[in-house]
mmCIF file with all atom_site columns, C-alpha atoms in Angstrom:
data_model
loop_
_atom_site.group_PDB
_atom_site.id
_atom_site.type_symbol
_atom_site.label_atom_id
_atom_site.label_alt_id
_atom_site.label_comp_id
_atom_site.label_asym_id
_atom_site.label_entity_id
_atom_site.label_seq_id
_atom_site.pdbx_PDB_ins_code
_atom_site.Cartn_x
_atom_site.Cartn_y
_atom_site.Cartn_z
_atom_site.occupancy
_atom_site.B_iso_or_equiv
_atom_site.pdbx_formal_charge
_atom_site.auth_seq_id
_atom_site.auth_comp_id
_atom_site.auth_asym_id
_atom_site.auth_atom_id
_atom_site.pdbx_PDB_model_num
ATOM 1   C CA . MET A 1 1   ? -149.019 91.869 107.748 1.00 52.00 ? 1320 MET A CA 1
ATOM 2   C CA . SER A 1 2   ? -149.995 91.002 104.190 1.00 58.00 ? 1321 SER A CA 1
ATOM 3   C CA . ASN A 1 3   ? -153.536 90.483 103.023 1.00 59.00 ? 1322 ASN A CA 1
ATOM 4   C CA . PRO A 1 4   ? -154.127 86.809 101.954 1.00 57.00 ? 1323 PRO A CA 1
ATOM 5   C CA . LEU A 1 5   ? -156.279 88.011 99.071  1.00 57.00 ? 1324 LEU A CA 1
ATOM 6   C CA . ASN A 1 6   ? -153.473 90.184 97.754  1.00 61.00 ? 1325 ASN A CA 1
ATOM 7   C CA . LEU A 1 7   ? -152.407 88.722 94.382  1.00 59.00 ? 1326 LEU A CA 1
ATOM 8   C CA . THR A 1 8   ? -148.656 88.663 94.320  1.00 71.00 ? 1327 THR A CA 1
ATOM 9   C CA . THR A 1 9   ? -146.795 87.414 91.261  1.00 72.00 ? 1328 THR A CA 1
ATOM 10  C CA . THR A 1 10  ? -146.256 83.986 92.868  1.00 72.00 ? 1329 THR A CA 1
ATOM 11  C CA . ASN A 1 11  ? -149.903 83.638 93.846  1.00 72.00 ? 1330 ASN A CA 1
ATOM 12  C CA . PHE A 1 12  ? -151.008 84.789 90.393  1.00 76.00 ? 1331 PHE A CA 1
ATOM 13  C CA . PHE A 1 13  ? -148.891 82.159 88.585  1.00 78.00 ? 1332 PHE A CA 1
ATOM 14  C CA . PHE A 1 14  ? -150.076 79.464 91.003  1.00 80.00 ? 1333 PHE A CA 1
ATOM 15  C CA . LEU A 1 15  ? -153.723 80.432 90.303  1.00 76.00 ? 1334 LEU A CA 1
ATOM 16  C CA . ILE A 1 16  ? -153.206 80.372 86.502  1.00 83.00 ? 1335 ILE A CA 1
ATOM 17  C CA . PHE A 1 17  ? -151.372 77.014 86.734  1.00 81.00 ? 1336 PHE A CA 1
ATOM 18  C CA . THR A 1 18  ? -154.159 75.483 88.861  1.00 84.00 ? 1337 THR A CA 1
ATOM 19  C CA . ILE A 1 19  ? -156.912 76.737 86.540  1.00 84.00 ? 1338 ILE A CA 1
ATOM 20  C CA . THR A 1 20  ? -155.027 75.381 83.496  1.00 81.00 ? 1339 THR A CA 1
ATOM 21  C CA . ILE A 1 21  ? -154.603 71.932 85.077  1.00 81.00 ? 1340 ILE A CA 1
ATOM 22  C CA . LEU A 1 22  ? -158.287 71.811 86.062  1.00 78.00 ? 1341 LEU A CA 1
ATOM 23  C CA . HIS A 1 23  ? -159.321 72.891 82.563  1.00 75.00 ? 1342 HIS A CA 1
ATOM 24  C CA . VAL A 1 24  ? -157.182 70.220 80.887  1.00 72.00 ? 1343 VAL A CA 1
ATOM 25  C CA . THR A 1 25  ? -158.356 67.532 83.308  1.00 72.00 ? 1344 THR A CA 1
ATOM 26  C CA . TYR A 1 26  ? -162.080 68.152 82.832  1.00 71.00 ? 1345 TYR A CA 1
ATOM 27  C CA . THR A 1 27  ? -162.442 69.377 79.250  1.00 68.00 ? 1346 THR A CA 1
ATOM 28  C CA . ILE A 1 28  ? -160.055 67.257 77.186  1.00 65.00 ? 1347 ILE A CA 1
ATOM 29  C CA . PRO A 1 29  ? -161.245 63.641 76.847  1.00 60.00 ? 1348 PRO A CA 1
ATOM 30  C CA . ARG A 1 30  ? -159.096 61.195 78.717  1.00 56.00 ? 1349 ARG A CA 1
ATOM 31  C CA . LEU A 1 31  ? -156.599 59.391 76.591  1.00 51.00 ? 1350 LEU A CA 1
ATOM 32  C CA . GLN A 1 32  ? -157.676 55.821 76.166  1.00 53.00 ? 1351 GLN A CA 1
ATOM 33  C CA . LEU A 1 33  ? -155.176 53.227 77.185  1.00 60.00 ? 1352 LEU A CA 1
ATOM 34  C CA . GLN A 1 34  ? -153.886 51.282 74.240  1.00 75.00 ? 1353 GLN A CA 1
ATOM 35  C CA . GLN A 1 35  ? -155.945 48.137 73.893  1.00 84.00 ? 1354 GLN A CA 1
ATOM 36  C CA . PRO A 1 36  ? -154.070 44.905 73.254  1.00 88.00 ? 1355 PRO A CA 1
ATOM 37  C CA . LYS A 1 37  ? -154.277 43.235 69.856  1.00 92.00 ? 1356 LYS A CA 1
ATOM 38  C CA . GLN A 1 38  ? -155.306 39.601 69.639  1.00 96.00 ? 1357 GLN A CA 1
ATOM 39  C CA . THR A 1 39  ? -153.471 37.301 67.258  1.00 97.00 ? 1358 THR A CA 1
ATOM 40  C CA . ASN A 1 40  ? -154.485 33.723 66.467  1.00 98.00 ? 1359 ASN A CA 1
ATOM 41  C CA . LEU A 1 41  ? -151.885 31.408 64.952  1.00 97.00 ? 1360 LEU A CA 1
ATOM 42  C CA . VAL A 1 42  ? -151.885 27.823 63.729  1.00 98.00 ? 1361 VAL A CA 1
ATOM 43  C CA . PHE A 1 43  ? -148.565 26.130 63.046  1.00 98.00 ? 1362 PHE A CA 1
ATOM 44  C CA . TYR A 1 44  ? -147.072 22.639 63.090  1.00 98.00 ? 1363 TYR A CA 1
ATOM 45  C CA . VAL A 1 45  ? -144.002 21.419 64.966  1.00 98.00 ? 1364 VAL A CA 1
ATOM 46  C CA . HIS A 1 46  ? -142.163 18.387 63.556  1.00 97.00 ? 1365 HIS A CA 1
ATOM 47  C CA . ASP A 1 47  ? -140.527 16.579 66.472  1.00 95.00 ? 1366 ASP A CA 1
ATOM 48  C CA . TYR A 1 48  ? -138.221 13.806 65.193  1.00 96.00 ? 1367 TYR A CA 1
ATOM 49  C CA . LEU A 1 49  ? -135.947 11.816 67.520  1.00 92.00 ? 1368 LEU A CA 1
ATOM 50  C CA . THR A 1 50  ? -134.837 9.409  64.780  1.00 93.00 ? 1369 THR A CA 1
ATOM 51  C CA . GLY A 1 51  ? -134.036 9.470  61.070  1.00 93.00 ? 1370 GLY A CA 1
ATOM 52  C CA . HIS A 1 52  ? -131.880 11.589 58.791  1.00 94.00 ? 1371 HIS A CA 1
ATOM 53  C CA . ASP A 1 53  ? -133.974 14.651 59.677  1.00 94.00 ? 1372 ASP A CA 1
ATOM 54  C CA . MET A 1 54  ? -133.665 14.189 63.472  1.00 95.00 ? 1373 MET A CA 1
ATOM 55  C CA . SER A 1 55  ? -134.415 17.457 65.300  1.00 96.00 ? 1374 SER A CA 1
ATOM 56  C CA . ALA A 1 56  ? -134.334 16.374 68.963  1.00 95.00 ? 1375 ALA A CA 1
ATOM 57  C CA . ILE A 1 57  ? -131.807 14.533 71.090  1.00 94.00 ? 1376 ILE A CA 1
ATOM 58  C CA . THR A 1 58  ? -131.727 13.048 74.570  1.00 92.00 ? 1377 THR A CA 1
ATOM 59  C CA . VAL A 1 59  ? -129.208 14.936 76.717  1.00 94.00 ? 1378 VAL A CA 1
ATOM 60  C CA . ALA A 1 60  ? -129.781 13.307 80.126  1.00 92.00 ? 1379 ALA A CA 1
ATOM 61  C CA . GLY A 1 61  ? -131.753 10.596 81.849  1.00 89.00 ? 1380 GLY A CA 1
ATOM 62  C CA . LYS A 1 62  ? -131.598 7.614  84.185  1.00 87.00 ? 1381 LYS A CA 1
ATOM 63  C CA . SER A 1 63  ? -129.599 5.623  81.607  1.00 86.00 ? 1382 SER A CA 1
ATOM 64  C CA . GLY A 1 64  ? -127.642 8.631  80.369  1.00 82.00 ? 1383 GLY A CA 1
ATOM 65  C CA . THR A 1 65  ? -128.095 9.754  76.781  1.00 81.00 ? 1384 THR A CA 1
ATOM 66  C CA . SER A 1 66  ? -129.548 6.361  75.812  1.00 84.00 ? 1385 SER A CA 1
ATOM 67  C CA . SER A 1 67  ? -132.621 7.084  77.970  1.00 83.00 ? 1386 SER A CA 1
ATOM 68  C CA . SER A 1 68  ? -135.995 7.188  76.268  1.00 87.00 ? 1387 SER A CA 1
ATOM 69  C CA . ILE A 1 69  ? -138.138 10.313 76.432  1.00 87.00 ? 1388 ILE A CA 1
ATOM 70  C CA . LEU A 1 70  ? -140.888 7.904  77.524  1.00 87.00 ? 1389 LEU A CA 1
ATOM 71  C CA . HIS A 1 71  ? -139.114 7.444  80.894  1.00 91.00 ? 1390 HIS A CA 1
ATOM 72  C CA . PHE A 1 72  ? -139.399 9.726  83.916  1.00 93.00 ? 1391 PHE A CA 1
ATOM 73  C CA . GLY A 1 73  ? -136.501 12.172 84.296  1.00 93.00 ? 1392 GLY A CA 1
ATOM 74  C CA . THR A 1 74  ? -135.302 12.153 80.693  1.00 94.00 ? 1393 THR A CA 1
ATOM 75  C CA . ILE A 1 75  ? -134.362 15.536 79.225  1.00 95.00 ? 1394 ILE A CA 1
ATOM 76  C CA . LEU A 1 76  ? -134.482 16.292 75.511  1.00 94.00 ? 1395 LEU A CA 1
ATOM 77  C CA . ALA A 1 77  ? -133.039 19.271 73.621  1.00 97.00 ? 1396 ALA A CA 1
ATOM 78  C CA . VAL A 1 78  ? -135.086 20.264 70.562  1.00 97.00 ? 1397 VAL A CA 1
ATOM 79  C CA . ASP A 1 79  ? -134.591 22.355 67.431  1.00 98.00 ? 1398 ASP A CA 1
ATOM 80  C CA . ASP A 1 80  ? -137.741 21.355 65.555  1.00 98.00 ? 1399 ASP A CA 1
ATOM 81  C CA . PRO A 1 81  ? -138.952 22.780 62.232  1.00 98.00 ? 1400 PRO A CA 1
ATOM 82  C CA . VAL A 1 82  ? -142.138 24.867 62.457  1.00 98.00 ? 1401 VAL A CA 1
ATOM 83  C CA . THR A 1 83  ? -144.293 24.807 59.325  1.00 98.00 ? 1402 THR A CA 1
ATOM 84  C CA . GLU A 1 84  ? -147.531 26.356 58.072  1.00 97.00 ? 1403 GLU A CA 1
ATOM 85  C CA . GLY A 1 85  ? -149.106 22.948 57.388  1.00 97.00 ? 1404 GLY A CA 1
ATOM 86  C CA . PRO A 1 86  ? -148.812 19.392 58.691  1.00 97.00 ? 1405 PRO A CA 1
ATOM 87  C CA . SER A 1 87  ? -146.556 18.215 55.855  1.00 96.00 ? 1406 SER A CA 1
ATOM 88  C CA . ILE A 1 88  ? -142.803 18.665 56.262  1.00 93.00 ? 1407 ILE A CA 1
ATOM 89  C CA . GLU A 1 89  ? -142.892 19.939 52.652  1.00 96.00 ? 1408 GLU A CA 1
ATOM 90  C CA . SER A 1 90  ? -145.126 22.873 53.655  1.00 97.00 ? 1409 SER A CA 1
ATOM 91  C CA . LYS A 1 91  ? -143.459 26.261 54.113  1.00 97.00 ? 1410 LYS A CA 1
ATOM 92  C CA . GLU A 1 92  ? -141.088 26.422 57.084  1.00 98.00 ? 1411 GLU A CA 1
ATOM 93  C CA . ILE A 1 93  ? -141.809 29.575 59.093  1.00 98.00 ? 1412 ILE A CA 1
ATOM 94  C CA . GLY A 1 94  ? -139.554 29.000 62.075  1.00 98.00 ? 1413 GLY A CA 1
ATOM 95  C CA . ARG A 1 95  ? -137.938 26.730 64.613  1.00 98.00 ? 1414 ARG A CA 1
ATOM 96  C CA . ALA A 1 96  ? -139.056 25.476 68.026  1.00 98.00 ? 1415 ALA A CA 1
ATOM 97  C CA . GLN A 1 97  ? -135.934 25.510 70.211  1.00 98.00 ? 1416 GLN A CA 1
ATOM 98  C CA . GLY A 1 98  ? -135.750 24.479 73.845  1.00 98.00 ? 1417 GLY A CA 1
ATOM 99  C CA . PHE A 1 99  ? -136.185 21.362 75.908  1.00 96.00 ? 1418 PHE A CA 1
ATOM 100 C CA . TYR A 1 100 ? -138.666 18.781 77.159  1.00 95.00 ? 1419 TYR A CA 1
ATOM 101 C CA . ILE A 1 101 ? -138.354 16.881 80.406  1.00 96.00 ? 1420 ILE A CA 1
ATOM 102 C CA . ASN A 1 102 ? -140.400 13.809 81.214  1.00 94.00 ? 1421 ASN A CA 1
ATOM 103 C CA . SER A 1 103 ? -141.812 14.914 84.551  1.00 94.00 ? 1422 SER A CA 1
ATOM 104 C CA . GLN A 1 104 ? -144.523 12.332 85.175  1.00 93.00 ? 1423 GLN A CA 1
ATOM 105 C CA . LEU A 1 105 ? -143.676 9.192  87.155  1.00 94.00 ? 1424 LEU A CA 1
ATOM 106 C CA . ASP A 1 106 ? -145.521 6.904  84.738  1.00 93.00 ? 1425 ASP A CA 1
ATOM 107 C CA . GLY A 1 107 ? -143.649 8.486  81.795  1.00 90.00 ? 1426 GLY A CA 1
ATOM 108 C CA . LYS A 1 108 ? -146.743 9.838  80.037  1.00 91.00 ? 1427 LYS A CA 1
ATOM 109 C CA . GLY A 1 109 ? -146.234 13.531 80.659  1.00 93.00 ? 1428 GLY A CA 1
ATOM 110 C CA . LEU A 1 110 ? -143.657 16.084 79.632  1.00 94.00 ? 1429 LEU A CA 1
ATOM 111 C CA . HIS A 1 111 ? -142.904 19.593 80.792  1.00 96.00 ? 1430 HIS A CA 1
ATOM 112 C CA . LEU A 1 112 ? -141.961 21.734 77.826  1.00 96.00 ? 1431 LEU A CA 1
ATOM 113 C CA . VAL A 1 113 ? -140.082 25.006 77.636  1.00 97.00 ? 1432 VAL A CA 1
ATOM 114 C CA . PHE A 1 114 ? -139.239 26.335 74.194  1.00 97.00 ? 1433 PHE A CA 1
ATOM 115 C CA . SER A 1 115 ? -139.084 29.371 71.967  1.00 98.00 ? 1434 SER A CA 1
ATOM 116 C CA . VAL A 1 116 ? -140.875 29.526 68.645  1.00 98.00 ? 1435 VAL A CA 1
ATOM 117 C CA . ILE A 1 117 ? -138.453 31.597 66.586  1.00 98.00 ? 1436 ILE A CA 1
ATOM 118 C CA . PHE A 1 118 ? -140.143 32.896 63.439  1.00 98.00 ? 1437 PHE A CA 1
ATOM 119 C CA . THR A 1 119 ? -137.686 32.942 60.523  1.00 98.00 ? 1438 THR A CA 1
ATOM 120 C CA . ASP A 1 120 ? -140.135 33.663 57.686  1.00 97.00 ? 1439 ASP A CA 1
ATOM 121 C CA . GLY A 1 121 ? -143.586 35.116 57.091  1.00 95.00 ? 1440 GLY A CA 1
ATOM 122 C CA . ASP A 1 122 ? -145.451 37.952 58.803  1.00 95.00 ? 1441 ASP A CA 1
ATOM 123 C CA . PHE A 1 123 ? -143.722 37.435 62.157  1.00 97.00 ? 1442 PHE A CA 1
ATOM 124 C CA . LYS A 1 124 ? -140.133 36.996 60.910  1.00 98.00 ? 1443 LYS A CA 1
ATOM 125 C CA . GLY A 1 125 ? -137.680 38.001 63.640  1.00 98.00 ? 1444 GLY A CA 1
ATOM 126 C CA . SER A 1 126 ? -140.235 37.617 66.446  1.00 98.00 ? 1445 SER A CA 1
ATOM 127 C CA . THR A 1 127 ? -140.472 34.907 69.089  1.00 98.00 ? 1446 THR A CA 1
ATOM 128 C CA . LEU A 1 128 ? -143.025 33.302 71.373  1.00 98.00 ? 1447 LEU A CA 1
ATOM 129 C CA . GLU A 1 129 ? -141.921 31.743 74.662  1.00 98.00 ? 1448 GLU A CA 1
ATOM 130 C CA . ILE A 1 130 ? -143.925 28.634 75.507  1.00 97.00 ? 1449 ILE A CA 1
ATOM 131 C CA . GLN A 1 131 ? -144.106 26.715 78.764  1.00 97.00 ? 1450 GLN A CA 1
ATOM 132 C CA . GLY A 1 132 ? -146.401 24.058 80.171  1.00 96.00 ? 1451 GLY A CA 1
ATOM 133 C CA . ALA A 1 133 ? -147.431 20.465 80.576  1.00 95.00 ? 1452 ALA A CA 1
ATOM 134 C CA . ASP A 1 134 ? -147.725 18.035 77.688  1.00 93.00 ? 1453 ASP A CA 1
ATOM 135 C CA . ILE A 1 135 ? -149.571 14.905 78.738  1.00 92.00 ? 1454 ILE A CA 1
ATOM 136 C CA . PHE A 1 136 ? -149.179 13.389 75.309  1.00 85.00 ? 1455 PHE A CA 1
ATOM 137 C CA . THR A 1 137 ? -151.776 10.661 75.868  1.00 86.00 ? 1456 THR A CA 1
ATOM 138 C CA . MET A 1 138 ? -154.469 13.378 75.819  1.00 92.00 ? 1457 MET A CA 1
ATOM 139 C CA . LYS A 1 139 ? -155.936 14.500 72.493  1.00 90.00 ? 1458 LYS A CA 1
ATOM 140 C CA . GLU A 1 140 ? -155.616 18.212 73.334  1.00 95.00 ? 1459 GLU A CA 1
ATOM 141 C CA . ARG A 1 141 ? -153.164 19.826 75.746  1.00 96.00 ? 1460 ARG A CA 1
ATOM 142 C CA . GLU A 1 142 ? -153.151 23.465 76.796  1.00 97.00 ? 1461 GLU A CA 1
ATOM 143 C CA . TYR A 1 143 ? -150.016 25.444 77.666  1.00 97.00 ? 1462 TYR A CA 1
ATOM 144 C CA . GLY A 1 144 ? -149.069 29.016 78.450  1.00 97.00 ? 1463 GLY A CA 1
ATOM 145 C CA . VAL A 1 145 ? -147.463 31.585 76.186  1.00 98.00 ? 1464 VAL A CA 1
ATOM 146 C CA . VAL A 1 146 ? -145.472 33.498 78.759  1.00 97.00 ? 1465 VAL A CA 1
ATOM 147 C CA . SER A 1 147 ? -143.466 36.032 76.772  1.00 96.00 ? 1466 SER A CA 1
ATOM 148 C CA . GLY A 1 148 ? -142.388 37.149 73.339  1.00 96.00 ? 1467 GLY A CA 1
ATOM 149 C CA . THR A 1 149 ? -140.253 39.527 71.321  1.00 96.00 ? 1468 THR A CA 1
ATOM 150 C CA . GLY A 1 150 ? -140.636 41.687 68.230  1.00 96.00 ? 1469 GLY A CA 1
ATOM 151 C CA . TYR A 1 151 ? -144.251 41.678 67.036  1.00 95.00 ? 1470 TYR A CA 1
ATOM 152 C CA . PHE A 1 152 ? -145.179 39.764 70.207  1.00 96.00 ? 1471 PHE A CA 1
ATOM 153 C CA . ARG A 1 153 ? -143.614 42.130 72.743  1.00 93.00 ? 1472 ARG A CA 1
ATOM 154 C CA . PHE A 1 154 ? -145.536 42.065 76.080  1.00 91.00 ? 1473 PHE A CA 1
ATOM 155 C CA . VAL A 1 155 ? -147.470 39.012 74.934  1.00 95.00 ? 1474 VAL A CA 1
ATOM 156 C CA . LYS A 1 156 ? -149.529 36.726 77.091  1.00 95.00 ? 1475 LYS A CA 1
ATOM 157 C CA . GLY A 1 157 ? -151.756 33.932 75.968  1.00 98.00 ? 1476 GLY A CA 1
ATOM 158 C CA . TYR A 1 158 ? -152.241 30.238 75.607  1.00 98.00 ? 1477 TYR A CA 1
ATOM 159 C CA . GLY A 1 159 ? -151.953 27.462 73.087  1.00 98.00 ? 1478 GLY A CA 1
ATOM 160 C CA . VAL A 1 160 ? -153.752 24.213 72.434  1.00 98.00 ? 1479 VAL A CA 1
ATOM 161 C CA . MET A 1 161 ? -151.585 21.408 71.120  1.00 97.00 ? 1480 MET A CA 1
ATOM 162 C CA . GLU A 1 162 ? -152.938 18.342 69.298  1.00 96.00 ? 1481 GLU A CA 1
ATOM 163 C CA . THR A 1 163 ? -151.018 15.366 68.030  1.00 94.00 ? 1482 THR A CA 1
ATOM 164 C CA . GLU A 1 164 ? -151.475 15.370 64.261  1.00 95.00 ? 1483 GLU A CA 1
ATOM 165 C CA . PHE A 1 165 ? -149.259 12.303 63.774  1.00 94.00 ? 1484 PHE A CA 1
ATOM 166 C CA . MET A 1 166 ? -147.340 10.062 66.175  1.00 91.00 ? 1485 MET A CA 1
ATOM 167 C CA . ASP A 1 167 ? -145.033 7.108  65.527  1.00 91.00 ? 1486 ASP A CA 1
ATOM 168 C CA . ILE A 1 168 ? -144.127 5.953  69.054  1.00 86.00 ? 1487 ILE A CA 1
ATOM 169 C CA . ALA A 1 169 ? -141.873 3.113  67.814  1.00 89.00 ? 1488 ALA A CA 1
ATOM 170 C CA . ASN A 1 170 ? -139.643 5.579  65.913  1.00 91.00 ? 1489 ASN A CA 1
ATOM 171 C CA . LEU A 1 171 ? -140.271 8.551  68.250  1.00 90.00 ? 1490 LEU A CA 1
ATOM 172 C CA . ARG A 1 172 ? -141.540 10.877 65.516  1.00 94.00 ? 1491 ARG A CA 1
ATOM 173 C CA . ALA A 1 173 ? -144.459 13.277 65.935  1.00 94.00 ? 1492 ALA A CA 1
ATOM 174 C CA . ILE A 1 174 ? -146.150 16.194 64.220  1.00 96.00 ? 1493 ILE A CA 1
ATOM 175 C CA . LEU A 1 175 ? -147.884 18.536 66.649  1.00 96.00 ? 1494 LEU A CA 1
ATOM 176 C CA . LYS A 1 176 ? -150.532 21.081 65.678  1.00 98.00 ? 1495 LYS A CA 1
ATOM 177 C CA . HIS A 1 177 ? -150.433 24.282 67.748  1.00 98.00 ? 1496 HIS A CA 1
ATOM 178 C CA . ASN A 1 178 ? -153.396 26.633 67.860  1.00 98.00 ? 1497 ASN A CA 1
ATOM 179 C CA . VAL A 1 179 ? -152.155 29.741 69.704  1.00 98.00 ? 1498 VAL A CA 1
ATOM 180 C CA . THR A 1 180 ? -154.097 32.780 70.905  1.00 98.00 ? 1499 THR A CA 1
ATOM 181 C CA . VAL A 1 181 ? -152.122 35.729 72.264  1.00 98.00 ? 1500 VAL A CA 1
ATOM 182 C CA . LYS A 1 182 ? -152.751 39.315 73.294  1.00 96.00 ? 1501 LYS A CA 1
ATOM 183 C CA . HIS A 1 183 ? -149.997 41.855 72.790  1.00 92.00 ? 1502 HIS A CA 1
ATOM 184 C CA . TYR A 1 184 ? -149.365 45.545 72.084  1.00 85.00 ? 1503 TYR A CA 1
#
């Protein structure tokens, strides 16, 4: 019968391995998890349903494609310019592409799902994925930033949207977005 205190080669290597692991665990400072960065953005989306520079179109609704976005159930496809400032002449930094659906029975609320695709500036090639309610009769509306790519990989955050300009008769609006996101 062998003595349990007898140091065989296997026991010796196990003892050295265990001591090494304990040493590393208790003497080397723990690696800190990477903390997320916070980025704050302000940009403007130009949403035009009429005119030579139209950037949104009705694709479905109660009256077909002639439905108004102001009526419940209407769906709009958008490819809106995104600019640094409220003027359409300010620098274009991307496009807002996706859709809106009027999801409120009285017609005063939209559900929006779109990607902000940055085509110029610091975030060129990156995207933010936006989703949420837009009760456009309110001064400020908050929505979720649910995903992103490129610089905004693993993003989560929120945005506050304000109507900078609205022409209901011609269905033209400029929307200010103030976005706060955390990402790695």
